[in-house]
Amino acid sequence: MVRLIDEFRDPELLRPLLQRISSYDDRNYSLMEVCGTHTVSISRFGIRSAVPENIKLLSGPGCPVCVTSQQDVDKAIELAKNSNIILATFGDMMKVPGTKSSLAKEKAKGANVVVCYSTREALDIAEEHPEKEVVFYGVGFETTAPTVAFSILEAKKRKIKNYSVFSTHKLVPPALRALLDSGEVRIDGFILPGHVSVIIGLKAYEFLSEEYGVPGVVSGFEPLDILITIEMLLKQIRSKKAKIENQYKRTVTYDGNIYAQKALEEVFKIDDAEWRGIGLIPKSGLAINEEFEDFDASKKFDVKVPYSIEPPNCSCGEVLRGVKSPFECKLFGKGCTPEHPVGPCMVSSEGACAAYYRFERYTRVVD
Amino acid sequence: MCLGVPGKIVSIEELAGFRLAEVDISGTKRKVSLDMLPDAQVGDYVLVHAGYAVQVIDEEAAKETLNYLEQIEWSD
Ligand code: SF4
């Protein structure tokens, strides 16, 4: 059996590919990756600087932590302040700055905030603490949302009544549509998210090529995967034939994971959602269905935040739309570092600012 | 957040109607839910995300990707 990681990093395989990619020197190509894990891979393996300068790799709205609106961040912080609540969430949310505080700060002040690797841990905590309310702060795209849906189905079956979810889950395809509709940045092709696509399948992106004439390739995360994807996109762009292709065949199918899709449909309904940097995108979020409202933290608890303000001078919004590179933010590496982040793009391990800071700040060519 | 890691199913147990798999992820064993993969079997390589197995990895397709350079002609 192949070991599924090391071979995909073999320089002997990567070198000839890079050579082939460099033969696309006839024009500028602008490709956008819309998955935070791709952003990290591209930064970490130096792919951005390894490809020729005329091939521009832009980062898009692919970090779920980063696109969570300031108001939702503030609401989660309000929930954590309730002494009856244990707020459970993924680690990346802890340091995201709200208008006045963060989950990490509230925890330091005594709030019950726990970091979970899985929703199943949060369910167990709820079972062990029947005297408390456990609220899972659900953040993430189609990859993560099913794990939350299954936790609600399981809570219902196991009759765990003190478990609920504050859902800020979002959908990737409507965000791609919003980016193309705005026309703000030139996107010649999309490097499409691998693990979101495991769930929703290739079919979810066909509108890109059919309605917008923009090619897309669903990609794996290893350097070999990403370079193959780039070549596939360049080929399509040069031949002016846009389609949706699958580079990540080892895990992605045309239809996706139907069991996960069924759970999503059962538990959630599609709703409008507010994205940081982009604004309100119609039908781009997942709210909990009426049938499961006992598990809906936004119904169970009255969370109101008086006002929400995004961190001043933070360019996260532009970074998330691909309008600015993190390097172009005045605060990058100066007022804003992973130790002292100003915006969520520097907090999340898959935020573009954090990835560029960790892996690319010394490779930057000053122009 | 959408991180997925490959691992191999070493055993499967059923607990109160839920199927749980023990998955070997680079030498570390982890219990993951099979809610999204009701047909997964012992010996399958699966992609694990946040405590759930989300897909069975197709070994043939993995090999195909590794042979990409040989399959595709130099010129288009
Ligand atoms: S570097 Fe910091 S302040 Fe600037 S956009 Fe990124 S997160 Fe915001």
Short mmCIF file of C-alpha atoms and ligand atoms in Angstrom, two decimals:
data_model
loop_
_atom_site.label_atom_id
_atom_site.label_comp_id
_atom_site.label_asym_id
_atom_site.label_seq_id
_atom_site.Cartn_x
_atom_site.Cartn_y
_atom_site.Cartn_z
CA MET A 1 0.00 0.00 0.00
CA VAL A 2 1.17 3.45 -0.78
CA ARG A 3 1.76 5.49 2.35
CA LEU A 4 -0.38 8.31 1.00
CA ILE A 5 1.84 11.17 2.12
CA ASP A 6 5.59 10.86 1.53
CA GLU A 7 5.42 9.79 -2.10
CA PHE A 8 3.35 12.85 -2.88
CA ARG A 9 6.26 15.02 -1.74
CA ASP A 10 8.96 13.31 -3.78
CA PRO A 11 11.14 15.99 -5.44
CA GLU A 12 11.81 13.61 -8.33
CA LEU A 13 8.13 13.84 -9.22
CA LEU A 14 7.80 17.55 -8.53
CA ARG A 15 10.74 18.84 -10.59
CA PRO A 16 9.57 17.78 -14.05
CA LEU A 17 6.10 19.09 -13.28
CA LEU A 18 7.45 22.50 -12.33
CA GLN A 19 9.38 22.50 -15.57
CA ARG A 20 6.25 21.82 -17.54
CA ILE A 21 4.34 24.50 -15.65
CA SER A 22 7.04 27.03 -16.55
CA SER A 23 6.29 26.48 -20.22
CA TYR A 24 3.06 28.42 -19.68
CA ASP A 25 4.86 31.71 -20.12
CA ASP A 26 2.64 33.26 -22.76
CA ARG A 27 0.46 35.40 -20.46
CA ASN A 28 -0.55 36.04 -16.87
CA TYR A 29 -2.58 33.37 -15.14
CA SER A 30 -4.46 34.09 -11.95
CA LEU A 31 -5.58 31.05 -9.96
CA MET A 32 -7.43 31.16 -6.67
CA GLU A 33 -7.43 28.54 -3.96
CA VAL A 34 -10.54 28.55 -1.81
CA CYS A 35 -9.53 26.20 0.96
CA GLY A 36 -7.45 27.20 3.96
CA THR A 37 -5.68 23.86 3.97
CA HIS A 38 -4.54 24.55 0.39
CA THR A 39 -3.35 27.99 1.48
CA VAL A 40 -1.20 26.34 4.13
CA SER A 41 0.19 23.72 1.72
CA ILE A 42 1.00 26.32 -0.93
CA SER A 43 2.79 28.47 1.67
CA ARG A 44 4.48 25.64 3.52
CA PHE A 45 5.91 23.89 0.48
CA GLY A 46 6.94 27.14 -1.17
CA ILE A 47 4.73 26.56 -4.19
CA ARG A 48 3.88 30.24 -4.65
CA SER A 49 7.51 31.14 -5.17
CA ALA A 50 8.36 27.93 -7.06
CA VAL A 51 5.98 28.64 -9.94
CA PRO A 52 6.92 31.34 -12.47
CA GLU A 53 5.92 34.90 -11.67
CA ASN A 54 3.29 35.10 -14.38
CA ILE A 55 1.30 32.42 -12.53
CA LYS A 56 -0.32 34.17 -9.62
CA LEU A 57 -1.75 32.09 -6.77
CA LEU A 58 -4.38 34.04 -4.84
CA SER A 59 -5.91 32.99 -1.55
CA GLY A 60 -9.68 33.27 -1.26
CA PRO A 61 -12.36 32.90 1.43
CA GLY A 62 -11.29 29.37 2.37
CA CYS A 63 -10.70 29.72 6.09
CA PRO A 64 -13.98 29.15 7.96
CA VAL A 65 -12.71 30.79 11.13
CA CYS A 66 -11.74 33.88 9.14
CA VAL A 67 -15.04 34.29 7.30
CA THR A 68 -17.11 34.06 10.49
CA SER A 69 -18.71 37.47 10.96
CA GLN A 70 -17.72 39.71 13.82
CA GLN A 71 -21.26 39.53 15.14
CA ASP A 72 -21.20 35.73 15.31
CA VAL A 73 -17.84 35.83 17.11
CA ASP A 74 -19.35 38.28 19.62
CA LYS A 75 -22.42 36.09 20.08
CA ALA A 76 -20.28 33.06 20.89
CA ILE A 77 -18.40 35.14 23.45
CA GLU A 78 -21.73 36.20 25.00
CA LEU A 79 -22.75 32.54 25.25
CA ALA A 80 -19.48 31.69 26.97
CA LYS A 81 -20.16 34.38 29.58
CA ASN A 82 -23.28 32.54 30.73
CA SER A 83 -22.17 30.64 33.83
CA ASN A 84 -24.67 27.87 33.13
CA ILE A 85 -23.04 27.11 29.78
CA ILE A 86 -20.00 25.05 28.85
CA LEU A 87 -19.00 26.35 25.42
CA ALA A 88 -17.24 23.71 23.33
CA THR A 89 -15.47 24.53 20.09
CA PHE A 90 -12.49 23.85 17.85
CA GLY A 91 -9.16 25.28 19.02
CA ASP A 92 -8.85 27.83 16.25
CA MET A 93 -11.76 29.88 17.57
CA MET A 94 -10.23 30.60 20.96
CA LYS A 95 -8.07 33.59 20.08
CA VAL A 96 -10.30 35.16 17.43
CA PRO A 97 -10.75 38.75 18.58
CA GLY A 98 -14.34 39.81 19.13
CA THR A 99 -15.29 43.45 19.47
CA LYS A 100 -14.28 43.58 23.12
CA SER A 101 -13.02 40.16 24.16
CA SER A 102 -12.20 36.66 22.90
CA LEU A 103 -13.07 33.16 24.05
CA ALA A 104 -9.50 32.74 25.37
CA LYS A 105 -9.85 35.93 27.44
CA GLU A 106 -13.22 34.83 28.82
CA LYS A 107 -11.75 31.46 29.72
CA ALA A 108 -8.90 33.18 31.57
CA LYS A 109 -11.58 35.10 33.50
CA GLY A 110 -13.23 31.84 34.50
CA ALA A 111 -15.70 31.05 31.71
CA ASN A 112 -16.25 27.40 30.88
CA VAL A 113 -14.77 27.09 27.40
CA VAL A 114 -13.41 23.75 26.23
CA VAL A 115 -11.50 22.95 23.07
CA CYS A 116 -12.69 19.79 21.34
CA TYR A 117 -11.20 17.77 18.53
CA SER A 118 -14.62 16.37 17.67
CA THR A 119 -18.31 17.08 18.34
CA ARG A 120 -18.42 13.62 19.89
CA GLU A 121 -16.28 14.87 22.78
CA ALA A 122 -18.76 17.69 23.35
CA LEU A 123 -21.60 15.15 23.47
CA ASP A 124 -19.74 13.15 26.12
CA ILE A 125 -19.16 16.30 28.17
CA ALA A 126 -22.91 17.01 28.01
CA GLU A 127 -23.67 13.52 29.24
CA GLU A 128 -21.19 13.84 32.11
CA HIS A 129 -22.52 17.26 33.17
CA PRO A 130 -26.32 17.05 33.14
CA GLU A 131 -26.48 20.11 35.42
CA LYS A 132 -24.89 22.30 32.71
CA GLU A 133 -25.82 23.27 29.18
CA VAL A 134 -23.19 22.30 26.62
CA VAL A 135 -23.18 24.53 23.54
CA PHE A 136 -21.07 23.54 20.57
CA TYR A 137 -19.92 26.57 18.60
CA GLY A 138 -20.11 25.13 15.10
CA VAL A 139 -17.81 26.76 12.58
CA GLY A 140 -16.81 25.29 9.26
CA PHE A 141 -17.79 24.44 5.71
CA GLU A 142 -19.37 21.30 4.26
CA THR A 143 -16.56 19.10 5.61
CA THR A 144 -17.25 19.93 9.24
CA ALA A 145 -20.98 20.61 9.16
CA PRO A 146 -21.92 16.90 8.80
CA THR A 147 -20.00 16.04 11.97
CA VAL A 148 -22.17 18.61 13.72
CA ALA A 149 -25.33 17.27 12.08
CA PHE A 150 -24.50 13.74 13.22
CA SER A 151 -23.83 14.97 16.75
CA ILE A 152 -27.35 16.43 16.87
CA LEU A 153 -28.86 13.21 15.50
CA GLU A 154 -26.88 11.25 18.08
CA ALA A 155 -27.88 13.60 20.92
CA LYS A 156 -31.51 13.04 19.98
CA LYS A 157 -31.08 9.27 19.94
CA ARG A 158 -29.13 9.20 23.20
CA LYS A 159 -31.68 11.64 24.72
CA ILE A 160 -29.00 14.14 25.68
CA LYS A 161 -31.12 17.22 26.28
CA ASN A 162 -28.48 19.63 27.52
CA TYR A 163 -26.59 19.70 24.20
CA SER A 164 -27.11 22.35 21.56
CA VAL A 165 -25.26 23.92 18.65
CA PHE A 166 -24.62 27.55 17.77
CA SER A 167 -24.36 27.09 14.02
CA THR A 168 -22.36 29.50 11.89
CA HIS A 169 -21.71 26.88 9.21
CA LYS A 170 -21.22 28.08 5.67
CA LEU A 171 -21.31 26.72 2.15
CA VAL A 172 -18.49 27.10 -0.36
CA PRO A 173 -20.24 27.22 -3.77
CA PRO A 174 -22.36 30.36 -3.04
CA ALA A 175 -19.18 32.19 -1.96
CA LEU A 176 -17.52 31.34 -5.30
CA ARG A 177 -20.56 32.71 -7.08
CA ALA A 178 -20.43 35.90 -5.00
CA LEU A 179 -16.74 36.38 -5.85
CA LEU A 180 -17.36 35.95 -9.57
CA ASP A 181 -20.46 38.16 -9.52
CA SER A 182 -18.53 40.99 -7.89
CA GLY A 183 -15.87 40.87 -10.62
CA GLU A 184 -13.48 42.55 -8.20
CA VAL A 185 -10.54 40.26 -8.92
CA ARG A 186 -9.62 38.38 -12.04
CA ILE A 187 -9.91 34.65 -11.50
CA ASP A 188 -8.87 32.47 -14.44
CA GLY A 189 -9.40 29.22 -12.57
CA PHE A 190 -10.22 27.78 -9.17
CA ILE A 191 -8.18 25.30 -7.15
CA LEU A 192 -11.23 23.72 -5.54
CA PRO A 193 -11.28 22.41 -1.96
CA GLY A 194 -10.49 18.72 -1.54
CA HIS A 195 -12.25 17.84 1.68
CA VAL A 196 -15.32 20.00 1.17
CA SER A 197 -15.66 18.13 -2.13
CA VAL A 198 -15.42 14.73 -0.41
CA ILE A 199 -18.83 15.64 0.98
CA ILE A 200 -20.50 17.66 -1.80
CA GLY A 201 -18.87 16.01 -4.83
CA LEU A 202 -17.71 17.41 -8.12
CA LYS A 203 -21.25 18.11 -9.28
CA ALA A 204 -21.60 21.04 -6.88
CA TYR A 205 -19.22 23.17 -8.95
CA GLU A 206 -20.53 22.64 -12.45
CA PHE A 207 -22.12 26.09 -12.47
CA LEU A 208 -18.61 27.60 -12.51
CA SER A 209 -17.77 26.29 -15.95
CA GLU A 210 -21.31 26.23 -17.30
CA GLU A 211 -22.52 29.65 -16.18
CA TYR A 212 -19.28 31.60 -15.80
CA GLY A 213 -16.91 29.78 -18.15
CA VAL A 214 -14.38 29.48 -15.34
CA PRO A 215 -12.48 26.20 -14.96
CA GLY A 216 -12.05 24.45 -11.64
CA VAL A 217 -10.03 21.47 -10.46
CA VAL A 218 -10.71 19.72 -7.15
CA SER A 219 -7.30 19.18 -5.63
CA GLY A 220 -5.55 17.11 -3.00
CA PHE A 221 -3.23 18.76 -0.51
CA GLU A 222 0.22 17.36 -1.12
CA PRO A 223 2.70 19.29 -3.28
CA LEU A 224 2.33 16.77 -6.11
CA ASP A 225 -1.46 17.17 -6.01
CA ILE A 226 -1.28 20.94 -6.13
CA LEU A 227 1.23 21.07 -8.97
CA ILE A 228 -0.82 18.62 -11.02
CA THR A 229 -3.90 20.75 -10.34
CA ILE A 230 -2.10 23.90 -11.46
CA GLU A 231 -1.03 22.21 -14.68
CA MET A 232 -4.57 20.92 -15.30
CA LEU A 233 -5.95 24.43 -14.84
CA LEU A 234 -3.33 26.04 -17.08
CA LYS A 235 -4.10 23.53 -19.78
CA GLN A 236 -7.82 24.28 -19.59
CA ILE A 237 -7.29 28.03 -19.61
CA ARG A 238 -4.94 27.85 -22.60
CA SER A 239 -7.33 25.65 -24.57
CA LYS A 240 -10.25 27.91 -23.58
CA LYS A 241 -12.35 24.92 -22.56
CA ALA A 242 -13.71 25.34 -19.07
CA LYS A 243 -14.77 22.28 -17.12
CA ILE A 244 -14.69 20.90 -13.61
CA GLU A 245 -12.03 18.24 -13.20
CA ASN A 246 -11.03 15.97 -10.38
CA GLN A 247 -7.36 15.71 -9.42
CA TYR A 248 -8.19 14.20 -6.00
CA LYS A 249 -9.76 11.00 -7.28
CA ARG A 250 -8.51 8.96 -4.36
CA THR A 251 -11.14 10.55 -2.13
CA VAL A 252 -13.49 12.71 -4.17
CA THR A 253 -16.31 11.38 -6.33
CA TYR A 254 -18.81 13.04 -8.63
CA ASP A 255 -21.69 12.67 -6.16
CA GLY A 256 -19.83 13.13 -2.88
CA ASN A 257 -20.75 11.40 0.37
CA ILE A 258 -24.52 10.88 0.24
CA TYR A 259 -24.82 9.83 3.91
CA ALA A 260 -23.25 13.10 4.96
CA GLN A 261 -25.49 15.04 2.55
CA LYS A 262 -28.58 13.33 3.97
CA ALA A 263 -27.63 14.25 7.52
CA LEU A 264 -27.04 17.86 6.45
CA GLU A 265 -30.46 18.00 4.82
CA GLU A 266 -32.18 16.45 7.80
CA VAL A 267 -30.70 18.69 10.47
CA PHE A 268 -30.08 21.97 8.66
CA LYS A 269 -31.88 24.34 6.36
CA ILE A 270 -30.12 26.65 3.97
CA ASP A 271 -30.18 30.25 5.10
CA ASP A 272 -28.61 33.58 4.17
CA ALA A 273 -25.34 34.18 5.98
CA GLU A 274 -23.06 37.07 6.75
CA TRP A 275 -19.42 36.55 5.71
CA ARG A 276 -16.56 38.66 6.95
CA GLY A 277 -15.20 40.67 4.06
CA ILE A 278 -17.92 39.67 1.64
CA GLY A 279 -21.12 40.61 3.46
CA LEU A 280 -24.46 38.88 3.23
CA ILE A 281 -24.49 36.01 0.74
CA PRO A 282 -27.93 34.57 -0.05
CA LYS A 283 -28.40 30.88 0.73
CA SER A 284 -24.83 30.41 1.91
CA GLY A 285 -25.28 29.33 5.52
CA LEU A 286 -26.70 26.42 7.49
CA ALA A 287 -29.28 27.08 10.19
CA ILE A 288 -30.82 24.32 12.31
CA ASN A 289 -34.20 23.03 11.12
CA GLU A 290 -37.35 23.66 13.21
CA GLU A 291 -37.61 19.95 13.87
CA PHE A 292 -34.35 20.09 15.80
CA GLU A 293 -34.84 23.47 17.45
CA ASP A 294 -34.32 21.95 20.90
CA PHE A 295 -30.71 21.60 19.80
CA ASP A 296 -30.46 25.12 18.40
CA ALA A 297 -28.51 27.34 20.79
CA SER A 298 -29.72 30.50 19.04
CA LYS A 299 -33.31 29.51 19.97
CA LYS A 300 -32.50 28.10 23.39
CA PHE A 301 -30.58 31.14 24.60
CA ASP A 302 -31.29 34.76 24.05
CA VAL A 303 -28.01 36.04 22.65
CA LYS A 304 -27.96 39.65 21.72
CA VAL A 305 -24.93 41.75 21.11
CA PRO A 306 -25.41 45.52 21.14
CA TYR A 307 -22.92 46.25 18.34
CA SER A 308 -19.99 44.59 16.62
CA ILE A 309 -16.96 46.31 15.19
CA GLU A 310 -14.23 44.65 13.14
CA PRO A 311 -10.64 45.34 14.23
CA PRO A 312 -9.59 48.74 12.87
CA ASN A 313 -6.92 48.75 10.11
CA CYS A 314 -7.22 44.98 9.64
CA SER A 315 -7.44 44.05 5.97
CA CYS A 316 -8.89 40.57 6.52
CA GLY A 317 -11.92 41.45 4.40
CA GLU A 318 -9.79 42.28 1.36
CA VAL A 319 -7.51 39.31 2.01
CA LEU A 320 -10.52 36.98 2.04
CA ARG A 321 -11.73 38.33 -1.30
CA GLY A 322 -8.31 37.94 -2.87
CA VAL A 323 -8.09 41.71 -3.40
CA LYS A 324 -5.07 42.10 -1.14
CA SER A 325 -2.25 39.75 -0.32
CA PRO A 326 -1.50 39.54 3.42
CA PHE A 327 1.83 41.25 2.62
CA GLU A 328 -0.15 44.31 1.56
CA CYS A 329 -1.72 44.80 5.00
CA LYS A 330 -0.01 47.60 6.89
CA LEU A 331 -0.09 45.62 10.13
CA PHE A 332 1.30 42.33 8.75
CA GLY A 333 4.25 41.28 10.87
CA LYS A 334 4.29 44.65 12.62
CA GLY A 335 1.23 45.22 14.79
CA CYS A 336 -0.13 41.81 13.86
CA THR A 337 1.62 38.46 14.42
CA PRO A 338 0.37 34.99 15.42
CA GLU A 339 1.35 35.79 19.03
CA HIS A 340 -0.58 39.07 18.96
CA PRO A 341 -3.14 38.70 16.18
CA VAL A 342 -5.29 41.66 15.19
CA GLY A 343 -7.64 39.81 12.84
CA PRO A 344 -8.84 36.23 12.45
CA CYS A 345 -6.70 35.66 9.32
CA MET A 346 -3.66 35.79 11.60
CA VAL A 347 -5.26 33.64 14.32
CA SER A 348 -6.43 30.58 12.49
CA SER A 349 -3.81 28.00 11.58
CA GLU A 350 -5.26 28.07 8.08
CA GLY A 351 -5.74 31.79 7.79
CA ALA A 352 -3.82 33.33 4.89
CA CYS A 353 -2.02 35.88 7.11
CA ALA A 354 -0.87 33.19 9.53
CA ALA A 355 0.32 30.90 6.72
CA TYR A 356 2.16 33.69 4.87
CA TYR A 357 3.69 34.82 8.16
CA ARG A 358 4.89 31.37 9.19
CA PHE A 359 6.22 30.17 5.87
CA GLU A 360 6.67 33.02 3.45
CA ARG A 361 7.70 36.16 5.24
CA TYR A 362 11.38 35.65 4.37
CA THR A 363 10.80 34.51 0.81
CA ARG A 364 9.08 37.70 -0.16
CA VAL A 365 10.80 39.54 -2.96
CA VAL A 366 10.73 43.25 -2.23
CA ASP A 367 9.40 45.11 -5.22
CA MET B 1 -10.37 23.19 9.75
CA CYS B 2 -11.15 20.99 6.78
CA LEU B 3 -8.05 18.98 7.52
CA GLY B 4 -8.33 15.27 6.79
CA VAL B 5 -5.78 12.63 7.65
CA PRO B 6 -5.48 9.14 6.17
CA GLY B 7 -5.60 6.10 8.45
CA LYS B 8 -6.32 2.39 8.32
CA ILE B 9 -9.28 0.74 10.05
CA VAL B 10 -7.97 -1.93 12.43
CA SER B 11 -11.23 -2.87 14.12
CA ILE B 12 -14.91 -1.96 14.21
CA GLU B 13 -17.25 -2.12 17.18
CA GLU B 14 -20.89 -1.35 17.64
CA LEU B 15 -21.95 0.77 20.61
CA ALA B 16 -25.63 1.48 21.24
CA GLY B 17 -26.41 1.37 17.54
CA PHE B 18 -23.41 3.46 16.48
CA ARG B 19 -20.51 2.01 14.54
CA LEU B 20 -17.12 3.09 15.76
CA ALA B 21 -13.83 2.22 14.09
CA GLU B 22 -10.40 2.09 15.59
CA VAL B 23 -8.16 3.76 13.03
CA ASP B 24 -4.39 3.66 12.87
CA ILE B 25 -3.19 7.12 11.87
CA SER B 26 0.59 6.99 11.35
CA GLY B 27 0.99 4.72 14.37
CA THR B 28 -1.53 6.49 16.64
CA LYS B 29 -4.84 4.74 17.27
CA ARG B 30 -8.01 6.81 17.28
CA LYS B 31 -11.69 5.95 17.70
CA VAL B 32 -13.71 7.46 14.89
CA SER B 33 -17.37 7.37 13.97
CA LEU B 34 -18.51 5.52 10.86
CA ASP B 35 -21.83 7.42 10.64
CA MET B 36 -20.79 8.79 7.25
CA LEU B 37 -19.36 5.50 5.97
CA PRO B 38 -21.76 2.73 6.93
CA ASP B 39 -20.11 0.31 4.48
CA ALA B 40 -16.48 0.77 5.57
CA GLN B 41 -14.64 -2.43 6.47
CA VAL B 42 -11.64 -3.45 8.54
CA GLY B 43 -8.52 -2.95 6.39
CA ASP B 44 -9.94 0.03 4.48
CA TYR B 45 -7.90 3.22 4.34
CA VAL B 46 -10.13 6.12 5.30
CA LEU B 47 -9.87 9.86 5.47
CA VAL B 48 -10.54 11.07 9.02
CA HIS B 49 -11.89 14.52 9.85
CA ALA B 50 -12.80 15.73 13.36
CA GLY B 51 -13.55 12.28 14.77
CA TYR B 52 -15.44 11.01 11.72
CA ALA B 53 -14.32 8.85 8.82
CA VAL B 54 -15.50 10.82 5.79
CA GLN B 55 -14.40 8.69 2.85
CA VAL B 56 -12.71 5.43 1.91
CA ILE B 57 -9.46 6.17 0.07
CA ASP B 58 -9.22 4.56 -3.33
CA GLU B 59 -5.74 3.00 -3.48
CA GLU B 60 -5.82 2.56 -7.24
CA ALA B 61 -6.57 6.23 -7.74
CA ALA B 62 -3.73 7.13 -5.37
CA LYS B 63 -1.31 5.10 -7.48
CA GLU B 64 -2.67 6.69 -10.63
CA THR B 65 -1.86 10.15 -9.27
CA LEU B 66 1.67 9.05 -8.48
CA ASN B 67 2.02 7.86 -12.06
CA TYR B 68 0.62 11.09 -13.46
CA LEU B 69 3.86 12.04 -15.16
CA GLU B 70 4.00 8.82 -17.09
CA GLN B 71 0.39 8.95 -18.24
CA ILE B 72 0.24 12.43 -19.58
CA GLU B 73 1.99 13.24 -22.78
CA TRP B 74 4.57 16.00 -22.63
CA SER B 75 2.88 18.06 -25.29
CA ASP B 76 -0.82 18.83 -25.14
S1 SF4 C 1 -2.08 40.89 8.90
FE1 SF4 C 1 -3.41 40.98 10.70
S2 SF4 C 1 -4.36 42.95 10.59
FE2 SF4 C 1 -3.55 42.52 8.57
S3 SF4 C 1 -5.21 41.52 7.44
FE3 SF4 C 1 -4.02 39.92 8.38
S4 SF4 C 1 -5.05 39.53 10.31
FE4 SF4 C 1 -5.79 41.52 9.62
#
